[in-house]
Coordinates of C-alpha atoms in Angstrom, one line a residue:
M19 CA -8.1 50.2 34.3
S20 CA -11.9 50.0 35.0
L21 CA -13.5 46.9 34.8
P22 CA -15.5 46.8 31.0
Q23 CA -12.0 48.2 30.3
Q24 CA -10.4 44.7 31.5
R25 CA -12.7 42.7 30.0
H26 CA -12.6 44.3 26.3
L27 CA -8.7 43.8 26.3
A28 CA -9.5 40.3 27.5
R29 CA -11.8 39.5 24.2
V30 CA -9.2 41.1 22.3
T31 CA -6.5 38.8 23.5
N32 CA -8.8 35.6 23.2
A33 CA -9.7 36.8 19.7
M34 CA -5.8 37.3 18.9
A35 CA -5.1 34.2 20.3
A36 CA -7.5 32.6 18.2
K37 CA -6.1 34.0 14.9
T38 CA -2.8 32.6 15.5
V39 CA -3.8 29.4 16.4
F40 CA -5.4 29.3 13.2
V41 CA -2.9 30.6 10.8
S42 CA -0.7 27.7 12.6
L43 CA -2.6 25.4 11.5
L44 CA -3.5 26.9 7.9
L45 CA 0.4 26.8 7.3
L46 CA 0.6 23.5 7.9
I47 CA -1.1 22.8 4.9
L48 CA -0.5 25.7 2.9
P49 CA 2.7 26.7 1.7
T50 CA 4.8 29.5 2.8
L51 CA 3.7 31.9 -0.2
S52 CA 6.8 34.6 0.3
S53 CA 9.1 31.9 -0.6
G54 CA 6.5 29.9 -3.1
Y55 CA 8.1 26.8 -1.9
G56 CA 6.1 23.5 -0.5
A57 CA 4.9 23.5 3.0
T58 CA 7.9 22.5 5.9
G59 CA 8.2 19.9 8.2
H60 CA 5.3 17.4 9.1
A61 CA 3.0 19.0 7.1
R62 CA 5.6 18.6 4.0
Q63 CA 5.6 15.1 4.5
Q64 CA 1.7 14.6 5.0
L65 CA 1.4 16.9 1.6
R66 CA 4.0 13.9 -0.1
L67 CA 2.7 10.9 1.1
I68 CA -1.1 12.5 -0.1
A69 CA 0.6 13.0 -3.6
I70 CA 2.2 9.7 -4.2
S71 CA -1.3 8.1 -3.1
L72 CA -2.9 10.1 -6.2
I73 CA 0.3 9.6 -8.8
E74 CA 1.0 5.5 -8.0
P75 CA -2.4 4.1 -9.1
Q76 CA -2.5 6.6 -12.2
L77 CA 1.0 6.4 -13.5
T78 CA 1.1 3.0 -14.8
S79 CA -1.8 3.9 -17.0
A80 CA -0.9 7.5 -18.1
A81 CA 2.8 6.1 -19.5
M82 CA 2.7 2.4 -20.3
Q83 CA 0.6 2.3 -22.9
F84 CA 0.9 2.1 -26.7
N85 CA -0.9 4.5 -28.6
L86 CA -2.7 2.7 -31.4
P87 CA -4.5 4.0 -34.0
S88 CA -8.3 4.2 -34.2
L89 CA -9.4 0.9 -34.6
P90 CA -10.7 -0.9 -36.9
T91 CA -8.0 0.7 -39.4
T92 CA -6.8 -0.3 -42.6
L93 CA -3.1 0.0 -43.8
V94 CA -2.2 0.2 -47.5
D95 CA 0.9 -2.4 -48.0
G96 CA 4.1 0.0 -48.8
E97 CA 2.5 2.6 -46.5
H98 CA 3.3 3.7 -43.3
D99 CA 5.8 1.1 -43.1
R100 CA 7.1 1.5 -39.8
L101 CA 3.5 1.6 -38.4
I102 CA 2.5 -1.8 -40.3
A103 CA 5.9 -3.7 -39.2
Q104 CA 4.6 -2.6 -35.3
M105 CA 1.2 -3.5 -35.6
N106 CA 2.2 -7.0 -37.5
V107 CA 4.7 -7.7 -34.3
L108 CA 1.3 -7.3 -32.1
V109 CA -0.6 -9.2 -34.2
A110 CA 2.2 -12.1 -33.9
E111 CA 1.9 -11.0 -29.7
G112 CA -1.8 -12.0 -30.4
L113 CA -2.5 -8.5 -29.2
L114 CA -4.7 -7.2 -32.8
D115 CA -5.9 -9.5 -35.4
R116 CA -5.0 -9.3 -39.0
Q117 CA -7.3 -10.0 -42.1
P118 CA -6.1 -8.9 -45.8
M119 CA -7.8 -7.2 -48.3
I120 CA -7.7 -5.8 -51.7
A121 CA -7.9 -1.6 -50.8
T122 CA -9.0 0.7 -54.0
D123 CA -6.8 3.5 -54.4
R124 CA -7.9 6.8 -56.1
Q125 CA -5.3 9.1 -57.5
L126 CA -6.2 12.4 -59.4
T127 CA -3.5 13.0 -62.0
V128 CA -3.6 15.2 -65.1
N129 CA -5.2 12.9 -67.2
G130 CA -8.2 12.6 -64.7
L131 CA -8.7 10.1 -61.9
N132 CA -6.6 7.0 -61.5
T133 CA -8.1 4.2 -60.2
R134 CA -6.1 0.8 -58.9
R135 CA -6.2 -2.0 -57.0
V136 CA -3.6 -2.2 -54.4
G137 CA -3.4 -5.1 -51.5
A138 CA -3.7 -4.1 -48.1
H139 CA -4.9 -5.5 -44.5
R140 CA -7.6 -4.6 -41.5
Y141 CA -6.1 -4.4 -38.2
D142 CA -8.9 -4.6 -35.0
R143 CA -9.7 -6.1 -32.0
P144 CA -12.3 -7.8 -30.4
L145 CA -15.5 -5.0 -29.8
M146 CA -15.1 -5.7 -26.0
I147 CA -11.2 -4.3 -25.8
R148 CA -11.3 -2.9 -29.2
Q149 CA -10.4 1.0 -27.1
S150 CA -8.5 -0.1 -24.5
P151 CA -4.9 0.1 -24.1
V152 CA -2.3 -2.4 -25.0
R153 CA -0.5 -2.1 -21.9
F154 CA 3.1 -3.1 -22.3
G155 CA 4.7 -2.7 -18.7
H156 CA 4.5 -1.1 -15.1
A157 CA 5.6 2.2 -14.0
H158 CA 7.0 2.3 -10.3
L159 CA 7.2 5.5 -8.8
A160 CA 11.0 5.9 -7.4
Q161 CA 11.0 9.1 -5.2
T162 CA 9.4 12.9 -5.4
G163 CA 11.1 16.0 -5.2
E164 CA 10.0 19.4 -5.4
I165 CA 6.7 20.5 -4.1
W166 CA 5.6 24.1 -5.5
V167 CA 2.3 25.3 -4.2
T168 CA 0.2 28.3 -5.4
S169 CA -2.8 30.1 -4.2
S170 CA -4.6 33.2 -5.2
A171 CA -8.0 34.6 -4.0
T172 CA -9.6 34.0 -7.2
Q173 CA -8.0 30.4 -7.9
A174 CA -8.0 26.6 -6.0
T175 CA -4.7 26.1 -4.4
Q176 CA -2.1 24.1 -6.6
V177 CA 0.5 21.8 -5.7
E178 CA 2.7 20.9 -8.4
V179 CA 5.1 17.7 -7.2
H180 CA 8.4 16.5 -9.4
F181 CA 9.0 13.1 -9.1
Q182 CA 10.9 10.3 -10.7
W183 CA 10.0 7.2 -11.7
V184 CA 11.2 3.6 -13.9
A185 CA 9.6 1.6 -16.0
D186 CA 10.0 -2.7 -15.4
Q187 CA 8.7 -5.8 -16.5
L188 CA 8.5 -4.5 -19.6
A189 CA 6.9 -6.9 -22.7
E190 CA 9.4 -8.7 -24.6
W191 CA 8.0 -7.1 -27.6
L192 CA 9.0 -3.8 -27.2
W193 CA 13.0 -5.0 -28.4
A194 CA 11.2 -6.1 -31.8
P195 CA 13.3 -4.0 -34.5
A196 CA 10.4 -2.2 -35.4
F197 CA 10.6 -0.3 -32.2
D198 CA 14.0 0.6 -32.2
Q199 CA 13.4 4.0 -33.6
E200 CA 10.7 5.1 -30.8
P201 CA 12.3 7.6 -28.6
R202 CA 9.9 7.2 -25.8
L203 CA 10.8 3.4 -25.4
A204 CA 14.3 4.0 -25.5
R205 CA 14.3 6.3 -22.6
L206 CA 11.9 3.6 -20.9
K207 CA 14.3 0.7 -21.2
A208 CA 17.1 3.0 -19.6
S209 CA 14.9 4.1 -17.1
A210 CA 16.7 1.4 -14.7
N211 CA 19.8 3.5 -14.7
Q212 CA 18.4 7.3 -15.9
P213 CA 15.2 7.4 -14.1
L214 CA 12.5 9.6 -16.2
V215 CA 11.0 12.9 -14.8
G216 CA 7.5 13.7 -14.3
V217 CA 4.9 16.5 -12.8
A218 CA 1.9 16.0 -11.4
T219 CA -0.6 18.7 -10.6
L220 CA -3.0 18.3 -7.3
V221 CA -5.6 21.2 -6.6
W222 CA -7.2 21.5 -3.0
K223 CA -11.0 20.6 -4.0
D224 CA -14.0 19.8 -1.9
Q225 CA -11.9 19.9 1.1
Q226 CA -9.7 17.7 -0.4
W227 CA -6.3 17.5 -2.7
Q228 CA -7.2 15.9 -6.3
L229 CA -5.0 15.1 -9.3
A230 CA -5.6 17.5 -12.3
E231 CA -2.8 16.5 -13.9
L232 CA -0.5 14.2 -14.7
N233 CA 2.9 14.3 -17.3
P234 CA 5.0 11.4 -17.0
Y235 CA 7.3 12.9 -19.6
A236 CA 8.0 16.3 -18.5
D237 CA 12.0 16.5 -19.1

């Protein structure tokens, strides 16, 4: 073999070795796409730790808040009884303000427009916290489960992380009869024995993993 041929062979060998190292490093971060499953070994554990660091700070705010109607709101006595009962519990806890008022009820009948005055209450919160959620506990990430990774030439790499979590430090007012018929709250109260299942979606963007979507109630 001539000297130029030897040099060419050496360059090809070095290029293939560099490519092999690059592919090996890539597989430490991205999944084994043939199986569609998450990365394995040390890299998979790193990905799991990254997912935990992104999920935990957002879990409580995503899962542990009571959805109030847009405030201020006026509820007529005798209508939306369960909501009124729940709002009154929050009033008793000092989380809402309530003011009695007289509302005008207008109904179109066969005899024309019927107008009458009815009792009502106006519910509100101080302006600085009016739109703030009413938190009622803490969400604790119990464990992570399956990790699925998808990648394509046209879209950013995404990771779907399945996890289990439990609720603790629940507010005592959740046990008021007004909340007995809320399925979500019933699941939260039982989560110590039956953890809830959630799913988080991570996306590889700007050279780092970012939390794209968090669904605490995926089961």
